[in-house]
Amino acid sequence: MTLESDRSGVFLAMPATVYVGLLVAAPLGVLVMYSFWTQTYVDIDRTFTWENYRAAFSDPLVRQLLVRSVWMAGLVTLLTVLLAYPIAYFVAFRARRKMLWLLLITIPFWISYLLRVFAWKLILGFNGLLNSGLASLGLINEPLDFLLYNELAVIITLAHAWAPFAILPIYVSLQKIDRSLLEAATDLGCGKLGRFLRVTLPLTVPGIIASCLIIFIPTVGDYVTPALVGGSDGKMVANLIQVYFGSANNWPLGATLSLMTMVSVGAVAISFVALVRGAGKAIR
Amino acid sequence: MTGNTIIELIDVEKHFRSFVALSNFSLDLKEGEFFSLVGPSGCGKTTALRIIAGFQEPTSGVIRIGGQDMRAIPANRRPTNMVFQSYAIFPHLNVADNVGFGLAKSGLSRAERKQRIGEALEMVALDGLQRRNAHELSGGQRQRVALARALVMRPKVLLLDEPLSALDKNMRESMQFELRRLQQSIGITFVMVTHDQYEAMTMSDRIGVMFDGRLEQVDAPSALYAFPANPKVASFIGGMNFLPATLLNERNATLSIEIAGLGSLDIGMNPGVTRHERDLLVGLRPEQLYIGRDAPTDYDVTAQGTVTDIAFYGESVRYHVQINGVPEPVSVSVPNYFHTVDFKRGDAVWIAAQGASVIDLGTRSDNEPTKQERKV
């Protein structure tokens, strides 16, 4: 019985194992190997060296881009979750037609990511929707130039693109809350704010953590958005990695940067979860 | 028990769109009594409780607690606390923090709160489990935590919404006694909602019986049992045989009647019902009927019949007996006393009744029992 279920378990896991092995583990292994090799013009010198890591660590541009990527992804995460929470709260507690609202929230996914980024370009641009709108209302005399091609544009675009990913986990955790817990809190003397802070918020921490990780991890490595709306000071580490794998033709250094980014993201994510868990325990 | 009025509900109505959940609902609850609202599911009893707690606004009517009008007072500032059906234990807090939840804004010091939490837990026999997490508690323990969490607030009225329905049978029976004992020792008013009439009878000083949003009768359990106001109440509180009868004579508090198929006898008049025709409806409790192989001599009416159905309950056995001239089989319940009762289907038996155990339910056409109520 046990043996048979073990066997069928292995059998069921086979396709996923093969898939993940070929598309995640193998490329990662190649990446690790490359990071210890050296690019000599058109050839690869396959002798083991720490040189790439030394070069990357000592390059101020790498450090600056890495810090900025983590910082911007952090801002995007914070902004998105702050905006998503009230929406999720509304759908979970106030909305009559929950399915309709959830459908509406996923509408941005119905068009390609690239098109959405371009849409923001049209909205935020020098002669864009926002500027011409404000101008025709007589609120501004000349177009605002701080809207596009900077960190702000990247943050706005990413926050919009990732909003549904933040809303859904928070919605699920709100939806799961037994309504009688909220009535119990009221019964025991809590006002609306006290009830939110002492019952609703603590019970949605898992949803908030999930939202943060789902947004933070991919946005650190995003390169389409900064490339299209980021200008020169909105560039992120992924743009540099792309240059090394592309026009600069230095795969070993690109691989090194990729791995450094991965490790940084992992470290930040793990310390974030530990921090939230610890804070939750301390409050009790 | 004979204290002052603590809760007054006057002409309370609650409508959900076109559905009437409570209609013309008036009730006075006394300080220190154990009051139960019983009725089938959907009869509005939980709505009544939630209106007292402040979770629902009445469509119209007045609610006073301790003489104070409650209509402008939200649930979080009412002098009531509730034990929820699901217990609603906060899953992210341990036992002590659950019980102390409502004391946060009480102005008590940490030490005083700890003391109060300890006292409340001692009351429900959970002292020492302060640090236990919510998910480590058994069903019975969760119920006790919910109870302690409400009692620690020292409410004027404790509201209990089906407090025992989530427990298994043995636990439920021991908790019935314990809840009753707790209520008597702390002396505050308990208002309990339950669909279980036996639970209500064993625990309560008074019971309110509800059907379809209406309060049909409010009385002590024994009075409800002896003098039900109508067939609905009669069949909900205990089992009941409904039989048609004819009024022969009426003097003082005694009615002379003839029960078709059984014969004529004198019964006591039920003050809660009206008689304006000769066609009456009477009720006979299954456990107050005689059943035997021989005809008894000292009963008011006797008749011969045939056993058509047998149901074994363990502590009692219930027989359905078809009697000539009686429209439907009569249900008779006999204590399983040393296994001496043992009739088989098809056995010829004698059935007998005393006038004292026949319940006058008034004019038959006023309250013809429905098919469901006939089932005993």
XYZ file of C-alpha atoms in Angstrom:
660
model
C 0.000 0.000 0.000
C 2.659 2.489 1.115
C 5.053 1.239 -1.533
C 2.427 1.614 -4.216
C 1.489 5.148 -3.178
C 5.203 6.016 -3.033
C 5.617 4.716 -6.558
C 2.611 6.595 -7.880
C 3.897 9.714 -6.114
C 7.203 9.487 -7.980
C 5.324 8.838 -11.200
C 3.074 11.874 -10.668
C 6.030 14.120 -9.858
C 7.988 13.032 -12.943
C 6.772 15.611 -15.493
C 7.306 18.498 -13.085
C 10.711 17.180 -12.058
C 11.868 16.868 -15.659
C 10.442 20.276 -16.532
C 11.985 22.057 -13.570
C 15.251 20.199 -14.031
C 15.610 21.221 -17.669
C 14.328 24.761 -17.381
C 15.487 25.879 -13.938
C 18.181 23.668 -12.453
C 20.196 23.146 -15.655
C 20.295 26.832 -16.689
C 21.185 27.791 -13.106
C 24.065 25.304 -13.177
C 25.289 26.786 -16.471
C 25.033 30.255 -14.930
C 27.124 29.214 -11.938
C 29.778 27.703 -14.203
C 29.956 30.781 -16.400
C 30.403 33.020 -13.369
C 33.764 31.351 -12.675
C 35.047 31.604 -16.259
C 36.505 34.499 -18.225
C 35.556 36.110 -21.519
C 38.518 36.541 -23.848
C 37.116 38.456 -26.835
C 35.172 35.808 -28.772
C 36.233 32.803 -26.683
C 35.597 31.634 -23.157
C 38.558 30.864 -20.905
C 37.360 27.943 -18.798
C 39.959 28.169 -16.014
C 38.400 28.673 -12.578
C 38.638 32.224 -11.246
C 37.014 34.522 -8.675
C 37.921 37.475 -10.887
C 34.324 38.224 -11.960
C 33.149 38.449 -8.372
C 36.085 40.660 -7.438
C 35.366 42.950 -10.376
C 31.620 43.108 -9.653
C 32.091 43.851 -5.966
C 34.600 46.614 -6.620
C 32.531 48.276 -9.367
C 30.560 51.200 -7.857
C 28.063 51.078 -10.755
C 27.088 47.483 -9.918
C 26.682 48.298 -6.248
C 24.626 51.396 -7.053
C 22.341 49.564 -9.482
C 21.865 46.630 -7.121
C 20.988 48.877 -4.184
C 18.686 50.961 -6.372
C 16.932 47.853 -7.717
C 16.252 46.528 -4.238
C 15.193 49.995 -3.054
C 12.834 50.567 -5.990
C 11.360 47.089 -5.769
C 10.823 47.739 -2.066
C 9.022 51.011 -2.834
C 6.920 49.328 -5.511
C 6.009 46.556 -3.047
C 5.086 49.004 -0.296
C 3.035 51.197 -2.632
C 1.260 48.256 -4.277
C 0.357 46.545 -0.999
C -0.848 49.825 0.535
C -3.071 50.427 -2.493
C -4.153 46.801 -2.791
C -5.248 46.326 0.830
C -8.219 48.735 0.735
C -9.341 47.276 -2.610
C -9.121 43.710 -1.263
C -10.925 44.834 1.910
C -13.696 46.403 -0.126
C -14.197 43.303 -2.274
C -14.070 40.925 0.707
C -16.281 42.862 3.111
C -18.368 45.403 1.241
C -18.874 44.316 -2.362
C -22.102 42.588 -3.314
C -20.834 40.956 -6.518
C -17.450 39.626 -5.511
C -16.873 37.586 -8.685
C -17.557 40.623 -10.885
C -15.086 42.732 -8.890
C -12.413 40.030 -9.020
C -12.944 39.783 -12.771
C -12.560 43.558 -13.122
C -9.357 43.467 -11.090
C -7.807 40.957 -13.498
C -8.686 43.039 -16.584
C -5.158 44.522 -16.871
C -3.962 40.971 -17.538
C -6.080 40.783 -20.625
C -3.534 42.925 -22.502
C 0.163 42.260 -22.780
C 2.578 43.552 -20.179
C 4.468 45.440 -22.885
C 1.330 47.248 -24.030
C 0.542 48.286 -20.483
C 4.031 49.779 -20.117
C 3.563 51.630 -23.400
C 0.192 52.878 -22.155
C 1.895 54.455 -19.157
C 4.403 56.020 -21.544
C 1.482 57.656 -23.348
C -0.090 58.803 -20.100
C 3.037 60.188 -18.444
C 4.867 61.485 -21.564
C 5.827 65.096 -22.391
C 2.772 65.467 -24.626
C 0.967 62.649 -22.838
C -2.528 62.298 -21.516
C -1.777 63.692 -18.078
C 0.130 66.753 -19.288
C -2.324 67.669 -22.050
C -5.233 67.073 -19.687
C -3.786 69.360 -17.015
C -2.863 71.950 -19.645
C -6.344 72.022 -21.153
C -7.766 72.496 -17.667
C -5.441 75.485 -17.343
C -3.702 74.039 -14.301
C -0.232 74.079 -15.888
C 1.347 76.317 -18.530
C 4.042 73.982 -19.783
C 4.220 70.196 -19.577
C 5.576 68.645 -16.395
C 8.861 66.923 -17.177
C 9.309 64.923 -13.994
C 6.658 62.342 -14.911
C 8.513 60.133 -17.373
C 12.014 58.653 -17.699
C 12.874 58.471 -14.020
C 12.409 56.283 -10.942
C 8.898 57.643 -10.354
C 7.670 56.427 -13.747
C 9.132 52.972 -13.094
C 7.498 52.768 -9.686
C 4.079 53.892 -10.968
C 4.169 51.496 -13.905
C 5.294 48.524 -11.850
C 2.809 49.228 -9.051
C -0.018 49.210 -11.576
C 1.203 46.098 -13.346
C 1.517 44.078 -10.130
C -1.597 45.328 -8.340
C -3.741 42.205 -9.025
C -0.987 39.978 -7.619
C -1.142 41.944 -4.398
C -4.929 42.171 -4.234
C -5.679 38.468 -4.648
C -3.626 36.991 -1.744
C -4.835 39.733 0.610
C -8.402 39.200 -0.580
C -8.140 35.472 0.104
C -6.807 36.027 3.626
C -9.567 38.574 4.355
C -12.212 36.294 2.909
C -11.023 33.462 5.152
C -11.623 35.445 8.365
C -14.574 34.034 10.290
C -17.042 36.931 10.505
C -17.987 35.967 14.050
C -14.416 36.864 15.118
C -15.146 40.441 14.084
C -18.452 40.395 15.933
C -16.687 38.975 18.984
C -14.199 41.850 18.892
C -17.081 44.341 18.695
C -18.889 42.519 21.473
C -15.782 42.858 23.644
C -15.746 46.627 23.218
C -13.652 47.275 20.103
C -14.476 50.172 17.820
C -13.967 49.814 14.057
C -10.298 50.842 14.138
C -9.459 48.709 17.177
C -11.139 45.743 15.567
C -9.121 46.225 12.387
C -5.797 46.598 14.199
C -6.335 43.805 16.723
C -8.152 41.182 14.651
C -8.349 41.830 10.899
C -4.768 42.998 10.336
C -3.027 40.248 12.365
C -5.119 37.604 10.637
C -4.165 38.892 7.177
C -0.400 38.949 7.815
C 0.102 35.727 5.792
C -1.682 37.334 2.836
C 0.411 40.487 3.164
C 3.662 38.497 3.282
C 2.604 36.521 0.201
C 1.756 39.736 -1.670
C 5.067 41.344 -0.734
C 7.128 38.375 -1.894
C 5.118 37.902 -5.090
C 5.773 41.538 -6.032
C 9.230 42.159 -4.618
C 11.006 39.146 -6.092
C 10.079 39.651 -9.763
C 10.286 43.457 -9.706
C 13.933 43.494 -8.556
C 14.850 41.743 -11.764
C 12.432 43.556 -14.062
C 14.129 45.063 -17.089
C 11.368 45.919 -19.577
C 9.788 48.673 -17.496
C 13.005 50.504 -16.522
C 14.222 50.183 -20.102
C 11.062 51.753 -21.528
C 10.062 54.365 -18.940
C 13.092 54.569 -16.642
C 15.340 56.891 -18.645
C 18.942 57.053 -17.455
C 18.372 57.334 -13.703
C 15.556 54.762 -13.650
C 17.837 51.931 -14.785
C 17.957 48.788 -12.687
C 20.398 45.923 -12.340
C 18.596 43.782 -14.916
C 19.328 46.369 -17.574
C 23.047 46.024 -16.832
C 22.831 42.235 -16.923
C 21.112 42.470 -20.287
C 23.957 44.650 -21.579
C 26.577 42.084 -20.472
C 24.743 39.185 -22.078
C 23.970 41.284 -25.174
C 26.027 44.109 -26.635
C 28.961 43.873 -24.194
C 29.208 40.134 -24.912
C 30.574 39.222 -21.488
C 28.506 36.266 -20.332
C 30.711 35.401 -17.342
C 30.287 38.849 -15.804
C 26.566 38.827 -16.672
C 26.234 35.458 -14.947
C 28.040 36.787 -11.881
C 25.683 39.776 -11.693
C 22.654 37.508 -12.095
C 23.759 35.301 -9.219
C 24.551 38.319 -7.004
C 21.079 39.674 -7.695
C 19.498 36.341 -6.848
C 21.379 36.093 -3.577
C 20.498 39.684 -2.640
C 16.798 39.132 -3.382
C 16.807 35.902 -1.381
C 18.517 37.561 1.563
C 16.144 40.525 1.584
C 13.061 38.296 1.251
C 14.143 35.943 4.051
C 14.994 38.778 6.431
C 11.671 40.458 5.612
C 9.674 37.342 6.514
C 11.729 36.836 9.692
C 11.203 40.483 10.651
C 7.422 40.360 10.176
C 7.142 37.072 12.083
C 9.262 38.486 14.906
C 7.247 41.716 15.026
C 4.021 39.702 15.149
C 5.297 37.727 18.149
C 6.519 40.858 19.922
C 3.117 42.577 19.616
C 1.430 39.712 21.480
C -35.296 35.007 40.288
C -37.969 37.440 41.300
C -35.638 40.341 40.580
C -36.265 43.526 38.655
C -36.622 43.684 34.904
C -33.206 43.829 33.245
C -34.142 43.605 29.557
C -37.301 44.935 27.975
C -38.210 44.324 24.358
C -41.343 46.186 23.324
C -43.078 45.501 19.994
C -39.814 44.710 18.257
C -40.105 44.024 14.544
C -37.324 42.896 12.248
C -37.830 42.646 8.509
C -35.253 41.503 5.962
C -36.750 42.955 2.770
C -40.058 41.090 2.563
C -39.094 38.384 5.087
C -40.401 38.994 8.599
C -37.844 37.638 11.072
C -39.482 39.052 14.196
C -43.031 40.188 14.516
C -44.680 41.968 17.442
C -41.967 40.676 19.740
C -42.318 41.778 23.366
C -40.427 40.241 26.248
C -39.392 41.111 29.808
C -36.335 39.435 31.265
C -35.653 39.449 34.993
C -32.382 40.091 36.762
C -30.583 36.845 37.537
C -32.781 34.468 35.556
C -31.736 31.830 33.076
C -33.946 32.440 30.061
C -34.025 30.356 26.898
C -35.460 31.101 23.497
C -36.362 27.891 21.693
C -37.896 27.186 18.344
C -37.178 25.425 15.076
C -34.365 26.790 12.908
C -35.328 29.987 11.102
C -37.909 30.976 13.736
C -36.068 34.234 14.541
C -34.580 33.305 17.907
C -31.007 34.124 16.885
C -32.202 37.402 15.360
C -33.775 38.312 18.704
C -30.478 37.579 20.479
C -28.468 39.578 17.951
C -30.824 42.526 18.339
C -30.244 42.466 22.105
C -26.471 42.292 21.497
C -26.666 45.175 19.013
C -25.416 43.277 15.961
C -28.702 43.935 14.245
C -30.978 46.942 14.260
C -34.665 46.284 14.775
C -36.922 47.644 12.046
C -39.079 49.125 14.782
C -39.685 48.735 18.504
C -37.877 49.537 21.728
C -35.057 47.721 23.542
C -34.075 48.691 27.065
C -31.341 47.146 29.152
C -31.294 48.166 32.794
C -33.890 50.818 31.974
C -31.684 52.458 29.341
C -32.826 52.763 25.720
C -30.382 50.769 23.582
C -31.363 52.008 20.149
C -28.573 54.608 19.893
C -25.979 52.418 21.632
C -23.724 50.332 19.372
C -22.843 46.716 20.165
C -19.383 47.583 21.525
C -20.853 49.783 24.259
C -23.736 47.598 25.422
C -23.634 45.930 28.844
C -24.032 42.531 27.204
C -21.519 39.918 26.126
C -21.995 36.985 23.845
C -20.861 33.381 23.612
C -20.929 32.661 19.890
C -22.092 29.413 18.360
C -18.681 28.933 16.718
C -17.065 30.280 19.946
C -15.119 32.797 17.798
C -11.824 32.194 19.616
C -9.179 34.539 18.158
C -6.797 32.113 16.422
C -3.773 34.435 16.648
C -3.959 34.801 20.433
C -3.367 32.423 23.316
C -5.932 31.633 26.022
C -4.975 34.491 28.352
C -5.001 37.056 25.519
C -8.338 35.769 24.265
C -9.890 36.079 27.706
C -8.244 39.467 28.337
C -9.177 40.829 24.883
C -12.005 43.008 26.159
C -10.033 44.340 29.130
C -7.568 46.273 26.956
C -9.469 49.539 27.281
C -10.670 48.917 30.831
C -7.978 51.098 32.427
C -6.859 48.166 34.565
C -3.179 47.646 35.226
C -1.387 44.646 33.786
C -1.442 42.909 37.150
C -5.152 43.560 37.678
C -5.949 42.241 34.219
C -3.887 39.140 34.890
C -5.821 38.651 38.115
C -9.195 39.047 36.400
C -8.181 36.654 33.600
C -7.096 34.121 36.216
C -10.395 34.427 38.083
C -12.432 34.020 34.898
C -10.448 30.961 33.859
C -10.858 29.487 37.328
C -14.629 29.947 37.004
C -14.652 27.745 33.908
C -12.045 25.316 35.313
C -9.309 26.276 32.842
C -6.863 27.980 35.206
C -3.300 27.120 34.258
C -3.931 27.022 30.506
C -3.152 30.750 30.070
C -0.270 30.185 27.640
C -2.066 27.548 25.548
C -2.570 28.518 21.888
C -6.057 28.731 20.426
C -5.474 25.890 17.956
C -4.356 23.532 20.723
C -7.743 23.622 22.484
C -10.415 20.923 22.343
C -14.040 21.782 21.540
C -15.023 21.825 25.205
C -12.046 24.002 26.110
C -12.842 26.465 23.347
C -16.351 26.763 24.725
C -14.987 27.475 28.193
C -12.583 30.092 26.840
C -15.483 31.789 25.048
C -17.440 31.737 28.287
C -14.542 33.127 30.347
C -13.884 35.813 27.738
C -17.467 37.043 28.045
C -17.724 36.711 31.837
C -14.474 38.561 32.493
C -16.277 41.668 31.198
C -18.814 41.331 34.056
C -21.800 41.953 31.754
C -25.299 42.624 33.018
C -26.546 40.003 30.600
C -24.729 37.056 29.062
C -26.031 36.038 25.649
C -25.457 32.466 24.506
C -26.073 31.496 20.881
C -26.513 27.705 20.693
C -23.599 27.328 23.113
C -23.676 23.538 23.298
C -24.559 22.556 19.743
C -20.931 22.027 18.677
C -20.189 19.592 21.532
C -20.671 15.825 21.547
C -23.566 14.377 23.517
C -21.799 13.488 26.791
C -19.921 16.770 26.917
C -23.148 18.598 26.158
C -24.977 17.010 29.067
C -22.236 17.759 31.588
C -21.967 21.331 30.276
C -25.728 21.806 30.757
C -25.314 21.255 34.484
C -22.141 23.271 34.628
C -23.609 26.273 32.821
C -26.609 26.205 35.133
C -24.393 26.000 38.221
C -22.196 28.843 36.939
C -25.232 31.034 36.263
C -26.576 30.433 39.752
C -23.239 31.141 41.430
C -22.543 34.452 39.645
C -26.203 35.463 39.495
C -26.249 37.394 36.217
C -28.970 37.016 33.607
C -28.289 34.388 30.951
C -30.219 34.477 27.695
C -29.677 31.323 25.660
C -30.847 30.471 22.182
C -31.257 26.810 21.348
C -33.209 24.569 19.016
C -33.059 21.755 21.585
C -36.148 21.845 23.806
C -34.656 19.376 26.306
C -31.590 21.558 26.736
C -33.844 24.563 27.333
C -35.994 22.646 29.828
C -33.108 21.287 31.886
C -31.308 24.622 32.184
C -33.827 27.447 32.202
C -35.950 29.260 34.761
C -38.211 30.370 31.938
C -38.516 29.489 28.274
C -39.844 31.496 25.362
C -41.138 29.323 22.511
C -40.897 30.889 19.050
C -42.437 30.026 15.703
C -42.149 32.042 12.487
C -40.862 35.195 14.191
C -43.527 35.153 16.889
C -43.197 34.469 20.571
C -45.931 31.882 21.139
C -45.572 31.354 24.875
C -43.297 32.349 27.744
C -43.370 30.269 30.911
C -41.470 28.040 33.315
C -40.553 24.655 31.778
C -43.055 22.704 33.898
C -45.867 25.139 33.100
C -45.084 25.005 29.381
C -45.219 21.253 29.575
C -48.494 21.138 31.502
C -50.334 24.019 29.827
C -49.063 24.636 26.296
C -50.828 27.585 24.699
C -51.415 25.817 21.389
C -50.602 22.605 19.502
C -47.394 24.099 18.105
C -45.961 24.650 21.570
C -47.446 21.358 22.763
C -45.632 19.372 20.091
C -42.362 21.300 20.282
C -41.980 20.875 24.029
C -41.987 17.109 24.491
C -44.060 14.656 22.432
C -47.829 14.893 22.148
C -50.808 12.927 20.810
C -53.499 15.196 19.409
C -57.038 13.812 19.617
C -60.389 15.327 18.657
C -62.895 15.582 21.509
C -66.416 16.905 22.118
C -67.278 19.291 24.949
C -70.186 17.886 26.985
C -70.268 20.179 29.960
C -68.217 23.043 31.439
C -68.318 24.125 35.060
C -65.797 26.051 37.136
C -62.369 24.889 36.024
C -63.486 21.467 34.873
C -64.478 20.330 31.397
C -66.479 17.184 30.759
C -65.482 15.836 27.381
C -65.806 12.792 25.189
C -62.694 11.650 23.332
C -63.644 9.705 20.214
C -62.653 6.059 20.606
C -61.647 6.424 24.266
C -64.742 7.599 26.127
C -65.847 10.475 28.343
C -63.999 11.987 31.290
C -63.409 15.225 33.231
C -60.275 17.265 32.517
C -58.770 20.497 33.854
C -59.370 23.722 31.945
C -56.301 25.270 30.261
C -56.435 29.015 31.034
C -54.303 29.868 28.003
C -56.745 28.754 25.282
C -60.298 29.606 24.224
C -63.384 27.402 23.712
C -66.214 28.760 21.613
C -67.383 25.546 19.943
C -68.137 22.045 21.126
C -65.396 20.534 18.927
C -62.228 20.549 20.999
C -58.673 19.397 20.521
C -56.973 17.638 23.419
C -53.417 16.492 23.942
C -52.075 13.378 25.638
C -48.402 13.037 26.558
C -47.045 9.651 25.382
C -45.433 8.964 28.767
C -48.647 9.637 30.693
C -50.649 6.876 29.022
C -51.074 3.362 30.371
C -50.232 0.411 28.157
C -50.695 -3.229 29.231
C -51.989 -6.683 28.330
C -54.803 -6.426 30.854
C -57.469 -3.764 31.239
C -56.674 -1.513 34.219
C -59.458 -0.699 36.668
C -58.448 2.635 38.166
C -58.267 4.784 35.015
C -60.830 7.303 33.741
C -60.896 5.949 30.177
C -59.715 2.660 28.690
C -59.663 1.261 25.165
C -58.309 -1.751 23.338
C -55.885 -1.432 20.438
C -53.151 -3.072 18.363
C -49.430 -2.286 18.379
C -48.450 -1.051 14.894
C -44.922 0.291 15.471
C -42.136 0.075 18.044
C -39.219 2.464 18.621
C -36.531 1.536 21.156
C -34.854 4.549 22.823
C -32.833 2.710 25.464
C -34.173 4.458 28.539
C -37.706 4.119 27.160
C -39.678 2.292 24.488
C -42.278 3.997 22.343
C -45.256 2.086 20.910
C -47.720 3.234 18.278
C -51.138 1.773 19.030
C -54.094 1.802 16.642
C -57.400 2.152 18.541
C -60.805 1.712 16.951
C -62.491 5.073 16.484
C -59.265 7.094 16.960
C -58.146 8.639 13.644
C -54.420 8.037 14.012
C -52.223 5.632 16.019
C -51.632 6.814 19.572
C -48.019 7.071 20.718
C -47.227 5.607 24.154
C -43.858 5.857 25.863
C -42.879 3.450 28.635
C -39.759 3.582 30.805
C -37.535 0.615 30.109
C -37.880 -0.603 33.704
C -35.847 -3.797 34.116
C -36.837 -4.745 30.575
C -40.331 -5.749 31.721
C -42.086 -4.034 28.809
C -41.958 -6.140 25.707
C -44.815 -5.944 23.213
C -44.546 -7.118 19.623
C -46.009 -5.613 16.518
C -49.614 -6.856 16.162
C -50.078 -7.502 19.918
C -53.483 -6.612 21.348
C -53.017 -4.135 24.226
C -55.067 -1.956 26.540
C -54.542 1.800 26.556
C -55.781 3.976 29.417
C -55.585 7.616 30.508
C -56.414 9.781 33.525
C -58.297 13.031 33.167
C -55.478 14.842 34.992
C -53.042 14.056 32.194
C -55.256 15.163 29.288
C -54.411 18.697 28.078
C -57.172 21.016 26.898
C -56.014 22.768 23.691
C -59.223 24.728 23.000
C -61.506 24.852 19.963
C -60.316 22.412 17.306
C -60.913 24.621 14.268
C -58.763 27.419 15.785
C -55.607 25.391 15.756
C -55.774 22.223 13.744
C -52.273 20.773 14.126
C -50.338 20.387 10.906
C -49.187 17.030 9.679
C -45.667 17.688 10.990
C -46.891 18.569 14.475
C -48.909 15.379 14.584
C -45.719 13.361 14.369
C -44.647 12.514 17.885
